[in-house]
Short mmCIF file of C-alpha atoms in Angstrom, two decimals:
data_model
loop_
_atom_site.label_atom_id
_atom_site.label_comp_id
_atom_site.label_asym_id
_atom_site.label_seq_id
_atom_site.Cartn_x
_atom_site.Cartn_y
_atom_site.Cartn_z
CA MET A 1 208.86 167.06 214.82
CA ALA A 2 205.63 166.63 213.26
CA HIS A 3 203.07 163.96 214.42
CA THR A 4 200.18 162.44 212.10
CA LEU A 5 198.87 160.07 214.24
CA GLU A 6 194.87 159.67 214.91
CA SER A 7 194.29 160.30 218.52
CA HIS A 8 192.95 157.44 221.10
CA SER A 9 194.79 157.56 223.92
CA PRO A 10 193.74 159.98 226.61
CA GLY A 11 196.45 162.53 228.40
CA PRO A 12 200.40 162.81 228.13
CA LEU A 13 200.92 159.39 225.81
CA ARG A 14 199.34 161.12 222.85
CA GLY A 15 201.78 162.15 219.52
CA ARG A 16 204.76 160.79 221.25
CA ASP A 17 208.12 159.21 220.43
CA MET A 18 208.52 156.00 222.79
CA LEU A 19 211.09 153.41 222.99
CA CYS A 20 210.49 150.30 224.79
CA PHE A 21 213.81 147.74 225.77
CA SER A 22 211.80 144.05 225.92
CA HIS A 23 211.97 140.95 224.70
CA ASP A 24 212.33 140.05 220.70
CA TRP A 25 209.50 140.88 218.83
CA SER A 26 208.83 138.09 216.65
CA ALA A 27 208.11 136.19 219.93
CA ASP A 28 204.89 135.28 221.39
CA PRO A 29 202.93 138.28 222.59
CA LEU A 30 203.46 139.45 226.57
CA SER A 31 202.16 142.17 228.55
CA LYS A 32 204.78 144.56 226.64
CA THR A 33 203.34 144.00 223.23
CA HIS A 34 200.03 144.37 223.81
CA LEU A 35 200.59 147.89 225.74
CA MET A 36 202.77 148.65 222.68
CA ARG A 37 200.46 147.90 219.86
CA LEU A 38 197.96 150.44 222.15
CA LEU A 39 200.56 153.15 222.39
CA SER A 40 201.59 153.01 218.68
CA ARG A 41 197.88 154.15 218.00
CA ASP A 42 198.89 157.49 218.92
CA ASN A 43 202.40 156.99 219.42
CA ARG A 44 205.83 156.34 217.66
CA VAL A 45 207.41 153.59 219.47
CA LEU A 46 210.97 152.33 218.59
CA TRP A 47 211.09 148.74 220.35
CA ILE A 48 214.70 147.64 220.90
CA ASN A 49 214.70 143.78 220.84
CA SER A 50 215.94 142.09 223.95
CA ILE A 51 219.42 142.69 225.28
CA GLY A 52 220.01 139.25 227.45
CA TYR A 53 219.83 139.26 231.25
CA ARG A 54 220.70 135.43 231.27
CA THR A 55 224.21 134.36 231.31
CA PRO A 56 224.99 132.11 227.88
CA THR A 57 225.95 128.86 227.74
CA ALA A 58 227.85 126.56 224.97
CA SER A 59 225.04 124.81 224.49
CA ARG A 60 223.41 124.34 221.00
CA ARG A 61 220.27 126.59 221.84
CA ASP A 62 222.34 129.47 223.16
CA LEU A 63 224.69 129.41 220.37
CA ALA A 64 222.22 129.53 217.60
CA ARG A 65 220.63 132.13 219.27
CA ALA A 66 223.61 133.93 219.77
CA PHE A 67 224.36 133.64 215.70
CA ARG A 68 220.76 135.02 215.03
CA LYS A 69 221.79 137.76 216.95
CA VAL A 70 224.40 138.66 215.28
CA ILE A 71 222.68 138.40 211.62
CA ALA A 72 219.51 140.05 213.04
CA ALA A 73 221.83 142.96 214.11
CA ALA A 74 223.15 143.77 210.76
CA ALA A 75 219.24 144.51 209.07
CA PRO A 76 218.02 147.91 209.09
CA VAL A 77 215.37 149.06 211.52
CA ARG A 78 212.08 147.49 210.23
CA GLU A 79 208.56 148.59 210.77
CA PRO A 80 206.07 145.19 211.01
CA GLU A 81 203.10 147.63 212.61
CA PRO A 82 202.16 151.09 211.74
CA ASN A 83 204.07 153.28 213.84
CA LEU A 84 205.77 150.53 215.67
CA HIS A 85 209.88 150.29 214.77
CA VAL A 86 211.96 147.14 215.67
CA LEU A 87 215.56 147.88 216.31
CA ASN A 88 218.01 144.45 216.91
CA PRO A 89 220.69 145.97 218.42
CA LEU A 90 224.19 143.76 219.38
CA VAL A 91 225.49 143.58 222.82
CA ILE A 92 228.12 141.34 224.71
CA PRO A 93 225.19 138.92 226.58
CA ALA A 94 227.33 139.20 229.94
CA HIS A 95 227.06 141.68 233.04
CA GLY A 96 229.99 140.81 234.81
CA SER A 97 233.12 142.28 234.09
CA THR A 98 233.80 146.51 233.96
CA TRP A 99 234.80 146.77 230.71
CA VAL A 100 231.98 144.56 229.50
CA LYS A 101 229.66 146.82 230.99
CA ARG A 102 231.17 149.85 229.39
CA PHE A 103 231.64 148.47 226.03
CA ASN A 104 228.01 147.33 226.07
CA ARG A 105 226.66 150.84 227.22
CA TRP A 106 228.75 152.51 224.63
CA ALA A 107 227.49 150.23 221.85
CA LEU A 108 224.06 149.70 222.94
CA ARG A 109 223.83 153.73 222.87
CA ALA A 110 225.28 153.97 219.72
CA GLN A 111 222.33 151.95 218.02
CA VAL A 112 219.65 153.39 219.33
CA GLU A 113 220.69 156.99 219.10
CA ARG A 114 221.64 156.23 215.09
CA ALA A 115 217.66 154.69 214.86
CA MET A 116 216.40 157.39 217.01
CA ARG A 117 218.21 159.98 214.59
CA ARG A 118 217.14 157.71 211.23
CA LEU A 119 213.53 157.98 212.52
CA ARG A 120 214.17 161.23 214.05
CA PHE A 121 212.54 160.80 217.36
CA GLU A 122 212.89 163.44 220.17
CA ARG A 123 212.52 163.53 223.66
CA PRO A 124 211.41 160.02 224.16
CA ILE A 125 209.15 158.04 227.17
CA ASN A 126 211.30 155.59 227.74
CA TRP A 127 209.33 152.08 228.88
CA VAL A 128 212.02 149.43 230.17
CA PHE A 129 210.94 146.24 230.46
CA ASN A 130 214.46 144.41 230.43
CA PRO A 131 216.76 145.78 233.57
CA ALA A 132 219.91 145.26 231.31
CA ALA A 133 218.66 148.21 229.96
CA ALA A 134 220.06 150.26 232.69
CA VAL A 135 223.44 150.32 231.26
CA VAL A 136 221.78 153.24 228.73
CA ALA A 137 218.37 153.98 230.40
CA GLY A 138 218.47 157.88 231.34
CA SER A 139 221.05 158.35 229.11
CA LEU A 140 219.38 158.76 225.76
CA GLY A 141 217.65 162.31 226.09
CA GLU A 142 214.40 160.78 227.49
CA ASP A 143 211.71 163.21 228.56
CA LEU A 144 210.84 160.31 230.99
CA LEU A 145 211.82 156.82 232.44
CA ILE A 146 209.38 154.42 233.57
CA TYR A 147 210.43 150.79 234.93
CA TYR A 148 207.41 148.41 234.12
CA CYS A 149 208.78 145.32 236.14
CA VAL A 150 206.28 142.23 235.58
CA ASP A 151 208.79 139.55 237.01
CA GLU A 152 211.52 138.86 239.33
CA TYR A 153 214.47 138.25 236.71
CA ALA A 154 217.09 137.82 239.31
CA ALA A 155 215.44 134.59 240.46
CA PHE A 156 215.56 132.82 237.29
CA ALA A 157 217.23 130.14 236.16
CA GLY A 158 220.71 130.64 234.63
CA VAL A 159 221.06 134.48 235.68
CA ALA A 160 223.49 135.98 237.64
CA GLY A 161 221.27 137.13 240.22
CA PRO A 162 223.67 140.05 241.91
CA ARG A 163 224.85 141.44 239.13
CA LEU A 164 221.21 141.65 237.78
CA VAL A 165 219.95 142.76 240.77
CA SER A 166 222.72 145.63 240.92
CA MET A 167 221.52 146.90 237.87
CA GLU A 168 217.71 147.01 238.31
CA ARG A 169 218.90 149.23 241.80
CA GLU A 170 220.34 151.67 239.59
CA LEU A 171 217.19 151.48 236.98
CA LEU A 172 214.85 151.79 240.19
CA ALA A 173 216.95 154.76 241.19
CA ARG A 174 216.93 157.00 237.88
CA ALA A 175 212.93 155.92 237.00
CA GLU A 176 210.69 158.94 237.28
CA LEU A 177 208.19 156.00 237.42
CA VAL A 178 208.10 152.35 238.58
CA ILE A 179 205.12 150.28 237.72
CA THR A 180 204.58 146.47 238.55
CA SER A 181 202.41 143.99 237.59
CA SER A 182 202.46 141.59 241.00
CA GLU A 183 201.59 142.57 244.84
CA ARG A 184 205.07 141.04 245.71
CA LEU A 185 207.11 143.20 242.97
CA TYR A 186 205.67 146.21 244.26
CA ARG A 187 205.98 145.75 247.84
CA SER A 188 209.83 144.77 246.85
CA LYS A 189 210.08 147.99 244.16
CA ARG A 190 208.64 150.65 246.63
CA SER A 191 211.19 150.33 248.85
CA HIS A 192 213.71 151.81 246.32
CA ASN A 193 211.56 154.11 244.42
CA ALA A 194 208.26 155.66 246.14
CA ARG A 195 206.95 155.99 242.73
CA THR A 196 206.04 152.74 242.72
CA ALA A 197 202.63 151.35 241.31
CA LEU A 198 200.76 148.15 241.14
CA VAL A 199 198.94 147.83 237.67
CA ARG A 200 197.70 144.30 237.09
CA HIS A 201 197.96 142.48 233.88
CA GLY A 202 194.95 142.86 231.14
CA VAL A 203 193.54 140.42 228.62
CA ASP A 204 193.12 140.59 225.18
CA TRP A 205 189.68 139.27 225.38
CA SER A 206 188.55 139.47 222.00
CA HIS A 207 190.82 137.17 220.63
CA PHE A 208 190.52 134.81 223.39
CA HIS A 209 186.77 134.89 223.23
CA ARG A 210 186.78 133.21 219.74
CA ALA A 211 187.14 129.61 221.71
CA LEU A 212 183.09 130.04 222.06
CA ASP A 213 182.62 131.42 218.39
CA PRO A 214 180.95 128.21 216.65
CA ARG A 215 183.03 129.18 213.28
CA THR A 216 186.30 128.41 215.55
CA GLN A 217 187.55 125.00 214.67
CA LEU A 218 189.46 122.30 216.71
CA PRO A 219 193.00 121.80 215.46
CA ALA A 220 193.39 118.76 213.78
CA ASP A 221 196.33 117.73 216.37
CA ILE A 222 194.07 117.41 219.38
CA ALA A 223 190.48 116.60 217.44
CA ALA A 224 190.41 113.31 217.90
CA LEU A 225 192.32 112.50 221.43
CA PRO A 226 190.66 111.10 223.95
CA ARG A 227 188.78 112.93 226.23
CA PRO A 228 188.80 114.95 229.00
CA ILE A 229 192.03 117.10 227.86
CA LEU A 230 193.76 118.83 230.00
CA GLY A 231 195.59 122.06 228.92
CA TYR A 232 198.66 123.87 229.05
CA PHE A 233 200.31 126.85 226.73
CA GLY A 234 203.23 128.86 227.85
CA LEU A 235 207.44 128.54 228.35
CA ILE A 236 207.84 124.75 229.16
CA ALA A 237 210.76 125.57 231.22
CA ARG A 238 212.34 125.00 234.71
CA ASP A 239 211.38 127.99 236.43
CA TRP A 240 207.36 127.85 235.04
CA VAL A 241 206.35 123.96 234.90
CA ASP A 242 206.57 121.69 237.81
CA GLN A 243 207.15 118.58 236.02
CA ASP A 244 206.27 116.08 238.97
CA LEU A 245 202.99 117.66 239.64
CA ILE A 246 202.26 116.80 235.62
CA VAL A 247 203.47 113.40 235.94
CA HIS A 248 200.94 112.96 239.25
CA THR A 249 198.16 114.60 237.32
CA ALA A 250 198.61 111.96 234.31
CA ARG A 251 198.84 108.77 236.60
CA GLN A 252 195.41 110.08 238.16
CA PHE A 253 193.76 110.76 234.90
CA PRO A 254 194.82 107.39 233.14
CA GLN A 255 191.98 108.07 230.58
CA ALA A 256 192.43 111.97 230.14
CA SER A 257 194.99 113.57 227.82
CA ILE A 258 197.25 115.92 228.90
CA VAL A 259 198.12 118.36 225.91
CA MET A 260 200.98 121.08 226.63
CA LEU A 261 201.54 123.42 224.20
CA GLY A 262 204.69 125.61 223.96
CA LYS A 263 208.56 125.69 223.59
CA ILE A 264 210.68 123.15 225.57
CA THR A 265 213.78 124.17 227.40
CA MET A 266 213.70 121.46 229.93
CA ASP A 267 214.72 117.91 230.17
CA LEU A 268 211.26 116.10 230.05
CA SER A 269 212.01 112.98 230.20
CA GLU A 270 209.62 111.81 232.74
CA LEU A 271 206.77 113.44 231.00
CA ARG A 272 207.63 111.68 227.83
CA ARG A 273 207.17 108.49 229.32
CA MET A 274 203.41 109.12 229.93
CA PRO A 275 201.32 107.62 227.35
CA ASN A 276 198.50 110.55 227.66
CA VAL A 277 201.01 113.49 227.85
CA HIS A 278 201.47 114.90 224.45
CA LEU A 279 203.71 117.88 223.73
CA PRO A 280 202.99 119.17 220.21
CA GLY A 281 205.45 122.19 220.36
CA HIS A 282 205.10 125.53 220.28
CA ARG A 283 202.07 127.07 218.64
CA PRO A 284 201.32 130.89 217.39
CA TYR A 285 199.53 132.98 219.14
CA GLN A 286 196.63 132.95 216.63
CA THR A 287 195.53 129.42 216.74
CA LEU A 288 195.88 129.48 220.98
CA PRO A 289 192.04 130.14 220.95
CA ALA A 290 191.33 127.29 218.80
CA TYR A 291 193.21 125.17 221.03
CA CYS A 292 191.34 126.53 224.13
CA LYS A 293 188.36 125.85 222.53
CA GLY A 294 189.20 122.03 222.37
CA PHE A 295 190.12 121.91 225.76
CA ASP A 296 187.85 120.87 229.04
CA ALA A 297 190.11 122.40 231.74
CA ALA A 298 193.20 124.72 231.92
CA LEU A 299 196.39 123.81 234.11
CA ILE A 300 198.65 126.58 235.19
CA PRO A 301 201.04 123.65 237.33
CA PHE A 302 204.02 126.58 238.28
CA PRO A 303 206.24 125.39 241.04
CA ILE A 304 206.64 127.22 243.75
CA ASN A 305 209.34 129.72 243.86
CA ALA A 306 210.95 133.27 244.15
CA ALA A 307 209.70 133.54 239.94
CA THR A 308 206.49 132.45 240.11
CA LEU A 309 205.56 134.05 243.66
CA ASN A 310 206.01 137.06 242.10
CA ALA A 311 204.67 136.43 238.58
CA ASN A 312 201.15 137.43 237.29
CA PRO A 313 200.35 134.83 234.80
CA LEU A 314 199.02 136.07 231.51
CA LYS A 315 197.71 132.70 230.60
CA ALA A 316 195.01 133.03 233.78
CA ARG A 317 193.22 135.67 232.20
CA GLU A 318 193.54 134.46 228.56
CA TYR A 319 192.48 130.96 229.97
CA LEU A 320 189.26 132.66 231.91
CA ALA A 321 188.40 134.88 228.37
CA ALA A 322 188.37 131.63 226.35
CA GLY A 323 185.34 130.55 229.17
CA LEU A 324 187.67 127.82 230.74
CA PRO A 325 187.77 126.40 234.09
CA VAL A 326 191.58 126.84 235.37
CA VAL A 327 193.39 124.87 237.96
CA SER A 328 196.52 126.35 239.29
CA THR A 329 198.68 126.08 242.19
CA ALA A 330 198.90 128.94 245.32
CA ILE A 331 200.27 131.31 242.96
CA PRO A 332 199.24 134.83 244.74
CA GLU A 333 198.47 136.88 241.65
CA VAL A 334 196.45 133.76 240.30
CA ARG A 335 194.49 133.17 243.74
CA VAL A 336 193.53 137.47 243.77
CA LEU A 337 191.27 136.49 240.45
CA GLY A 338 188.76 134.76 242.73
CA SER A 339 187.79 132.74 239.61
CA CYS A 340 190.57 130.25 239.15
CA MET A 341 190.51 126.81 241.68
CA ILE A 342 193.80 126.36 243.78
CA GLY A 343 195.78 123.36 244.52
CA ARG A 344 198.24 123.86 247.15
CA ASP A 345 199.61 120.36 246.82
CA PRO A 346 199.11 117.50 244.31
CA GLU A 347 196.45 115.73 245.83
CA GLU A 348 194.44 119.16 245.67
CA PHE A 349 195.49 119.87 242.11
CA VAL A 350 194.06 116.65 240.99
CA GLY A 351 191.06 117.04 242.88
CA GLN A 352 190.04 120.73 241.64
CA ILE A 353 190.97 119.14 238.14
CA ARG A 354 187.86 116.49 239.17
CA GLU A 355 185.83 119.86 240.37
CA ALA A 356 186.58 121.78 237.50
CA LEU A 357 185.75 118.77 234.88
CA ALA A 358 181.97 119.23 236.34
CA SER A 359 181.97 122.27 234.16
CA PRO A 360 183.81 121.75 231.29
CA GLY A 361 185.24 123.59 228.52
CA PRO A 362 184.56 127.03 227.15
CA CYS A 363 181.37 128.69 229.03
CA PRO A 364 180.44 132.28 227.99
CA GLU A 365 179.90 133.24 231.85
CA ARG A 366 183.60 132.46 232.60
CA SER A 367 184.77 134.59 229.72
CA ASN A 368 182.21 137.51 230.54
CA SER A 369 183.54 137.63 234.11
CA ILE A 370 187.00 138.75 233.06
CA ARG A 371 185.83 141.23 229.83
CA HIS A 372 186.35 144.43 231.68
CA GLU A 373 190.24 143.33 232.18
CA SER A 374 191.09 144.58 228.87
CA TRP A 375 194.28 145.90 228.27
CA GLU A 376 192.81 149.63 226.74
CA ALA A 377 191.58 149.56 230.89
CA ARG A 378 194.88 149.03 231.99
CA LEU A 379 196.23 151.50 229.22
CA SER A 380 193.76 154.39 231.10
CA GLN A 381 194.97 153.80 234.45
CA ILE A 382 198.89 153.92 233.25
CA THR A 383 197.81 157.15 231.51
CA ARG A 384 196.93 158.67 234.52
CA LEU A 385 200.14 157.52 236.55
CA VAL A 386 202.19 159.08 233.80
CA HIS A 387 199.74 162.55 233.96
CA ALA A 388 200.71 162.15 238.07
CA ALA A 389 204.17 161.51 237.90
CA ARG A 390 204.32 164.71 235.41
CA THR A 391 202.68 166.98 237.31
CA ILE A 392 204.08 166.14 241.06
CA ASP A 393 207.32 166.96 242.61
CA GLU A 394 206.95 164.78 245.77
CA PRO A 395 206.31 160.96 245.90
CA ILE A 396 202.41 160.00 244.79
CA PRO A 397 200.72 158.93 247.97
CA LEU A 398 200.36 155.22 248.58
CA ASN A 399 196.41 155.35 248.01
CA GLU A 400 197.08 157.02 245.07
CA LEU A 401 199.45 154.30 243.49
CA ARG A 402 197.41 151.51 244.58
CA ARG A 403 194.11 152.76 242.75
CA ALA A 404 195.88 151.46 239.86
CA ALA A 405 195.21 148.17 241.06
#
């Protein structure tokens, strides 16, 4: 196999074929997106769109998604960016019965292997971000299998927890390296695989730093809103947004505007009754720095649950890269940053917002404080871990793994 790729990455992650089982490529960039984009500079990547880990319902949204999946599966593998190819697999979105699991294993493996043959992939490194891919992980001629765990998936609403836990255990047993993005995930996964590392998320600093660029123009839909503007971007779902907390905040700041950008998948009837809460819907990733420029403070109003306690919110670093003061609920991976204001109950959350508004809007010092936590820096850490996984037969010592944190 011949590669004509310019070299940017050191060590073992260069000139390789790679698989990535993740979310849909067309969705907003997440940790997987940023890392695979960097890796595709020196490697060829086959990105396998989401095979689903939630049990679908008869809702209009789930039926529409299923229809889109069927249509997309008929399309050939495409290359949206150089060296990054996207496959839309078709599987049964359920993991309960034995026959469904067997069918999915056969169907998914056949589709991925066909794409690999067309691309002439050989001995790939398999990056598994979706534990449902356990049905085929390790059976695709991989040279290395990495489970990259960024969430406690079994804690999500609508997920068949015990079945997903079982699949993840299979994946943990097979993986030659496990990378986790939070301290809690590190602790729970290391009990099943001694080669487990903690590598916290990076940030696309140059992108969000555009909030401080004088040439960046405020979006028209927030430019005329009453100040101050308290902003949020991200999925607006039951797992991730404490609606009661936002209602309380809106009542405490009646002259302020609360702007929540993102796809909505929960009942927001309470919020919609608040005259100073604005729900413009999803906005493209490219526009987020412009919205950040218009925010006076940024919010992470996560409820405290098993999903959020294990999460490492990308938005915390993105808000900081935009130079914004950040107010969050007591999420461990936000607290560890040391740059965000933490509200442990609704009153303290509101009090921290008042303090944040004493120094509102994008600030160069806040932005520069996070500049060193780039995705390039994270990839350097990951490269060292991959090298260790390939050269050490015994479990990597704890202090070596923790060094990547």
